[in-house]
Amino acid sequence: MRLNLALSILFPLSTHAFLPPSPFQTSYTTSRATTPLTKRLPIYQTAVRPLNSSFLGQDEAFPPPENKKDDDSPDDYTQELTPDERRENLNVMRQIFKHDLADLQRRRDYAGWVEARKDLKRRQLRDPWFGLNKRMKEAVQIDDTEEVDKLKVLLQKVGGPPPGVKPSREYAVISEIYNVGMSITKAENINRYEQMKKNSQRWKKMMNERMANEEAEEEEWRNNPYKEEEEARKRRDKTMRKLYAAIEERRKQAEDKAKDVQKKYEGGESALERAWKSVKKEKGIEGKKEGVAKKETKDDNGRPRMPGDADVMRGEIDGDVLNYSEAVTDNIKVQVTSDYNEEQSDPPMRKHCFQYTIKITNLSDTDTIQLLSRRFEIQTVGARQKDVVQGEGVTGRQPVLKPGETFEYTSSAPLSVRPIGTTIIAARMKGTYSYVTLPQQDDAEPKEAELGTFHFVFPPSQRVTPVARTDDDDDEEDEEEEDDDDTAGKATDRKPPQAVKPPASASSSTPQATPTLPGDDDMRTGDITPPYADSSTATTHSVAVSATSQYRPERSDANLNKYCFAYNIRITNLSANRIQLLSRRFEIQTVGSATKDVVQGPGVTGRQPILKPGESFEYTSTAPLSVTPLSQTPVLARMKGVYGFVELEGEGDEKKGDEKEAELGMFHFVLPQMA
């Protein structure tokens, strides 16, 4: 740059002699005579000059058009160009605007860019329409109708827009003049403006609604200034009515209980008579000999229950133990057989499933009958009460039996029961079927066909093998009586040697010894830090396992230190692959014990379920505990474990990788009355 400046000072003529003549020195008349402007590309060449403030649109001031006067009469603007000249002038302006300016800017020819801008301004001043168009735009934007009407006359006088320009409104915009599309920036600005306009309208609407609401609230307050106090008073009255109703309900319940107790001891019975009645009730002879009807009750889940048979409760069955029965009532024969379903059973979890088949035969030669409903009484061994199962139809139907026809079906009975050494049965069942003779008379009462008493019998593999008692055992038992009066093996009367008793491991569901592990110190001493969590949730390898426990008082007996809990397990597959549960392993430690019992086995409730992504498998089981509670804690036992599973590939059963374990978080079995 310095060399060029020095040469221009020393040799001004020789330096500029090498530059081509500037197109701005040639008149438009000469250009039109030699080469059409629509085909000529202007080339702006000047000496390289440093960047100054005139670049990027900051041009020098241009003199106003010579024919512009102070007043705006129609004679102020005259069109000196012919239509062809206006077209050529517009084409050159478009060439400069669309191509030359951008090309000069890319080549960083700042002086050429300024000259091109000046040329564009001069060509705009040659055609008065451009100035009038700019004024028309301003007048329309400020809504000056008088100015718009005046400018319309002037625009018509100068011949309207140049040929090739088609305004879409009163004035032409840059894109219409120079025939260029809308830029991204302009489109964004237009979109931003429209969005701001919508937001403004929405805000105005919201403000109007808010003001209307405030005015309505103020007007409502003027009309009734005590409305809030009245509503508060109504809420207080409603709450107090609920509280008084609850108090009254509890009072009535207490009064009813007091009346029941009063009726129980009415009639002037002596203490001896009351004791004799109590003994007869416990021995189960009151209903048999005196014909007293057994009253049905309901458990916590609303299921009907009634007092059970004493021999089943003791585990010492009176009479024959049969897994079948046959009964005939008014030409209706009901036959039943039962079997153990090993596939659906889970002995380590004290889940034993039985299936029974019932055949109902119409022995009448003339009558057609229809079965209406069923009612069963089921009592598990060791339970004090019977469960009553009743409902409409048989397997969801009400079959019609013609003379000699038979209806047969098979059902299952999942039982939560522990085998004991004094009997081989798991439960006793009997019931009735209600039916009518067709055609049914309007006043005819349904009749009942008896389902004879039968038993669910454990297979030999699930029975507890009794051990013969010897004299040495009797001596040891006498010593145990002195230490613990509540021991399961206590006997006040000597029995002959052939009598049997459950082995020491009878608390487990199988005769084999249960694996054990060293227990936790806090469970051994009972110094367990609260809170006592009776539930847990754990996620391992994208498999979530949640557990909750609940005390079952109807299956517990505190006098014998027998406590039963139900726990619910929910296993959810959170991964993207299918999984299959293979096995389980639990560690259970009762309070005061120094060891943990380990319960393990294949499958879950006798199955190995497959879970798709997002699916859950849920089941409920029971944990009967033989434990002596400690005064310093309500916790009776602690449980944790793992579930073994594998991931499956695709839609088949092909395993993906090695077996993994999903953790069952630690939770406690808590006695509610001590918590």
XYZ file of C-alpha atoms in Angstrom, residues 12-301:
290
model
C 0.623 10.576 -11.079
C 0.152 10.343 -14.831
C 1.964 7.100 -15.407
C 0.255 5.396 -12.493
C -3.288 6.173 -13.648
C -2.435 5.422 -17.215
C -2.540 1.687 -16.463
C -6.041 1.837 -14.966
C -8.993 1.184 -17.292
C -11.381 4.050 -17.831
C -14.112 4.292 -15.189
C -17.573 3.399 -16.404
C -18.922 6.359 -14.426
C -17.137 8.774 -16.796
C -19.121 7.459 -19.732
C -22.573 8.948 -20.151
C -25.581 6.621 -20.255
C -26.300 7.889 -23.724
C -22.953 6.601 -24.985
C -23.429 3.292 -23.154
C -26.850 2.780 -24.680
C -25.475 3.573 -28.103
C -22.652 1.033 -27.909
C -23.721 -1.802 -25.554
C -27.150 -2.395 -23.924
C -27.123 -1.784 -20.173
C -28.957 -5.055 -19.540
C -25.949 -7.004 -20.875
C -23.128 -4.877 -19.475
C -21.613 -5.727 -16.101
C -20.281 -2.528 -14.463
C -16.706 -2.865 -13.209
C -15.638 -0.447 -10.496
C -11.884 -0.117 -10.239
C -10.204 2.486 -8.076
C -7.023 2.777 -6.100
C -7.043 0.714 -2.946
C -7.927 2.900 -0.001
C -8.182 2.096 3.690
C -11.591 1.364 5.183
C -13.409 4.461 6.375
C -16.758 5.357 7.812
C -18.388 5.656 4.409
C -18.416 1.861 4.020
C -21.461 -0.294 4.735
C -24.012 2.265 3.699
C -22.647 5.410 5.344
C -22.490 7.303 2.049
C -21.710 10.889 1.369
C -24.594 13.279 1.169
C -26.270 13.437 -2.186
C -27.754 16.647 -3.492
C -31.527 16.679 -3.889
C -32.943 16.332 -7.391
C -32.723 19.522 -9.398
C -36.408 19.493 -10.269
C -37.555 19.224 -6.578
C -39.179 22.413 -5.281
C -40.512 23.494 -1.906
C -44.209 23.028 -2.701
C -45.695 19.698 -3.765
C -47.756 20.761 -6.730
C -48.135 18.303 -9.639
C -45.629 20.369 -11.668
C -42.792 19.722 -9.205
C -42.082 16.193 -10.591
C -41.541 15.520 -14.271
C -40.455 12.328 -15.949
C -37.502 12.932 -18.282
C -36.838 9.294 -19.147
C -38.644 7.274 -21.752
C -40.121 3.905 -20.796
C -37.186 2.078 -22.444
C -34.699 4.262 -20.612
C -36.508 3.620 -17.328
C -36.393 -0.144 -18.006
C -32.659 -0.033 -18.792
C -32.021 2.161 -15.750
C -33.903 -0.329 -13.550
C -31.963 -3.271 -15.004
C -28.623 -1.589 -14.246
C -29.817 -0.766 -10.705
C -30.795 -4.416 -10.176
C -27.397 -5.544 -11.509
C -25.613 -3.225 -9.087
C -27.822 -4.114 -6.098
C -27.893 -7.873 -6.605
C -24.395 -8.606 -7.896
C -21.898 -5.757 -8.003
C -22.164 -4.621 -4.388
C -21.814 -8.167 -3.055
C -18.918 -8.967 -5.401
C -17.033 -5.794 -4.455
C -17.542 -6.486 -0.780
C -16.229 -10.058 -1.129
C -13.109 -8.680 -2.919
C -12.770 -6.053 -0.169
C -12.725 -3.309 -2.782
C -14.116 -0.633 -0.488
C -13.611 2.294 -2.866
C -15.319 0.422 -5.695
C -18.177 -0.455 -3.353
C -18.669 3.261 -2.467
C -18.618 4.258 -6.146
C -21.209 1.571 -6.920
C -23.446 2.878 -4.131
C -23.143 6.406 -5.497
C -24.019 5.173 -8.978
C -27.104 3.435 -7.533
C -28.177 6.666 -5.785
C -27.684 8.705 -8.960
C -29.829 6.296 -10.965
C -32.564 6.496 -8.309
C -32.506 10.321 -8.558
C -32.832 10.215 -12.328
C -36.271 8.583 -12.011
C -38.546 10.689 -9.729
C -40.751 7.607 -9.129
C -38.260 6.244 -6.568
C -38.498 9.343 -4.373
C -42.287 9.436 -4.629
C -42.443 5.713 -3.806
C -40.451 6.316 -0.628
C -42.770 9.159 0.395
C -45.799 6.978 -0.369
C -44.433 4.254 1.952
C -44.014 6.728 4.814
C -47.483 8.193 4.258
C -49.129 4.767 4.277
C -47.280 3.727 7.427
C -48.393 6.841 9.348
C -51.901 6.586 7.820
C -51.818 10.064 6.242
C -54.676 9.692 3.781
C -54.397 13.241 2.474
C -50.726 12.753 1.632
C -51.498 9.367 0.053
C -54.085 10.893 -2.279
C -51.692 13.665 -3.297
C -48.836 11.190 -3.951
C -51.086 8.971 -6.077
C -51.584 11.913 -8.440
C -47.835 12.581 -8.599
C -47.015 8.911 -9.184
C -49.507 8.782 -12.031
C -47.983 11.918 -13.494
C -44.433 10.471 -13.607
C -45.686 7.354 -15.398
C -46.106 5.005 -12.465
C -43.478 2.400 -11.589
C -40.735 1.520 -14.078
C -41.529 -1.328 -16.462
C -40.833 -4.608 -14.633
C -41.930 -3.374 -11.175
C -45.341 -4.604 -9.990
C -46.244 -3.199 -6.556
C -48.550 -5.346 -4.437
C -49.870 -2.299 -2.528
C -49.812 1.508 -2.799
C -46.002 1.417 -2.823
C -43.314 -1.041 -3.950
C -40.946 -2.695 -1.492
C -37.247 -3.426 -2.085
C -37.847 -7.061 -3.052
C -40.296 -5.922 -5.757
C -38.013 -3.168 -7.053
C -34.802 -5.173 -7.257
C -36.481 -8.525 -7.904
C -34.884 -10.295 -4.936
C -36.414 -12.871 -2.586
C -37.025 -12.361 1.087
C -33.926 -12.903 3.217
C -33.826 -15.231 6.210
C -33.256 -12.292 8.521
C -36.298 -10.452 7.203
C -38.436 -13.587 7.477
C -37.295 -14.019 11.081
C -38.079 -10.388 11.818
C -41.550 -10.732 10.299
C -42.188 -13.904 12.305
C -40.900 -12.244 15.464
C -43.137 -9.238 14.867
C -46.214 -11.398 14.303
C -45.451 -13.415 17.446
C -44.988 -10.216 19.467
C -48.297 -9.004 18.114
C -50.030 -12.240 19.161
C -48.384 -12.111 22.603
C -49.516 -8.523 23.012
C -53.089 -9.415 22.137
C -53.000 -12.413 24.496
C -51.552 -10.269 27.285
C -54.228 -7.627 26.765
C -56.911 -10.319 26.898
C -55.468 -11.776 30.114
C -55.241 -8.357 31.703
C -58.835 -7.601 30.750
C -59.982 -10.900 32.251
C -57.965 -10.259 35.393
C -59.419 -6.769 35.774
C -62.921 -8.157 35.193
C -62.381 -10.844 37.838
C -61.016 -8.343 40.320
C -63.964 -6.048 39.700
C -66.380 -8.973 40.119
C -64.718 -10.010 43.383
C -64.759 -6.451 44.636
C -68.419 -6.085 43.700
C -69.233 -9.395 45.417
C -67.386 -8.277 48.527
C -69.338 -5.014 48.566
C -72.600 -6.937 48.347
C -71.618 -9.465 51.051
C -68.456 -8.589 53.020
C -68.987 -11.578 55.378
C -69.011 -14.289 52.680
C -65.578 -15.703 53.576
C -66.515 -15.920 57.246
C -69.757 -17.708 56.364
C -67.919 -20.241 54.178
C -65.365 -20.845 56.936
C -68.160 -21.349 59.447
C -69.856 -23.868 57.110
C -66.609 -25.791 56.741
C -66.157 -25.867 60.518
C -69.721 -27.071 60.994
C -69.224 -29.823 58.404
C -66.004 -30.975 60.054
C -67.576 -30.970 63.510
C -70.546 -32.982 62.245
C -68.151 -35.618 60.886
C -66.265 -35.738 64.188
C -69.461 -35.981 66.241
C -70.766 -38.716 63.910
C -67.545 -40.717 64.326
C -67.665 -40.289 68.110
C -71.298 -41.341 68.180
C -70.525 -44.387 66.014
C -67.751 -45.475 68.378
C -70.052 -44.921 71.336
C -72.727 -47.106 69.748
C -70.199 -49.820 69.000
C -68.987 -49.756 72.595
C -72.598 -49.877 73.806
C -73.366 -52.865 71.547
C -70.318 -54.699 72.856
C -71.383 -53.970 76.415
C -74.867 -55.324 75.655
C -73.352 -58.483 74.172
C -71.267 -58.992 77.286
C -74.340 -58.338 79.407
C -76.380 -60.913 77.476
C -73.534 -63.382 77.778
C -73.705 -63.367 81.567
C -77.478 -63.039 81.920
C -79.605 -65.803 83.455
C -77.854 -66.103 86.788
C -75.326 -68.693 85.687
C -72.747 -69.692 88.219
C -69.017 -69.521 87.594
C -68.938 -73.326 87.331
C -71.616 -73.337 84.612
C -69.791 -70.661 82.655
C -66.534 -72.603 82.940
C -68.269 -75.794 81.783
C -69.701 -73.986 78.749
C -66.295 -72.619 77.920
C -64.726 -76.088 78.102
C -67.438 -77.584 75.909
C -66.936 -74.821 73.352
C -63.182 -75.337 73.257
C -63.570 -79.113 72.917
C -66.048 -78.659 70.084
C -68.795 -80.671 71.722
C -71.237 -77.846 72.270
C -72.484 -77.763 68.709
C -72.502 -81.543 68.391
C -74.383 -82.603 71.502
C -76.532 -79.608 72.208
C -77.363 -78.809 68.614
C -76.264 -75.191 68.843
C -75.892 -73.650 65.377
C -72.451 -72.329 64.599
C -72.494 -68.632 63.853
C -70.717 -67.269 60.812
C -68.314 -64.356 61.149
C -66.135 -62.447 58.704
C -62.414 -61.883 58.664
C -60.569 -58.630 57.908
C -60.997 -59.185 54.157
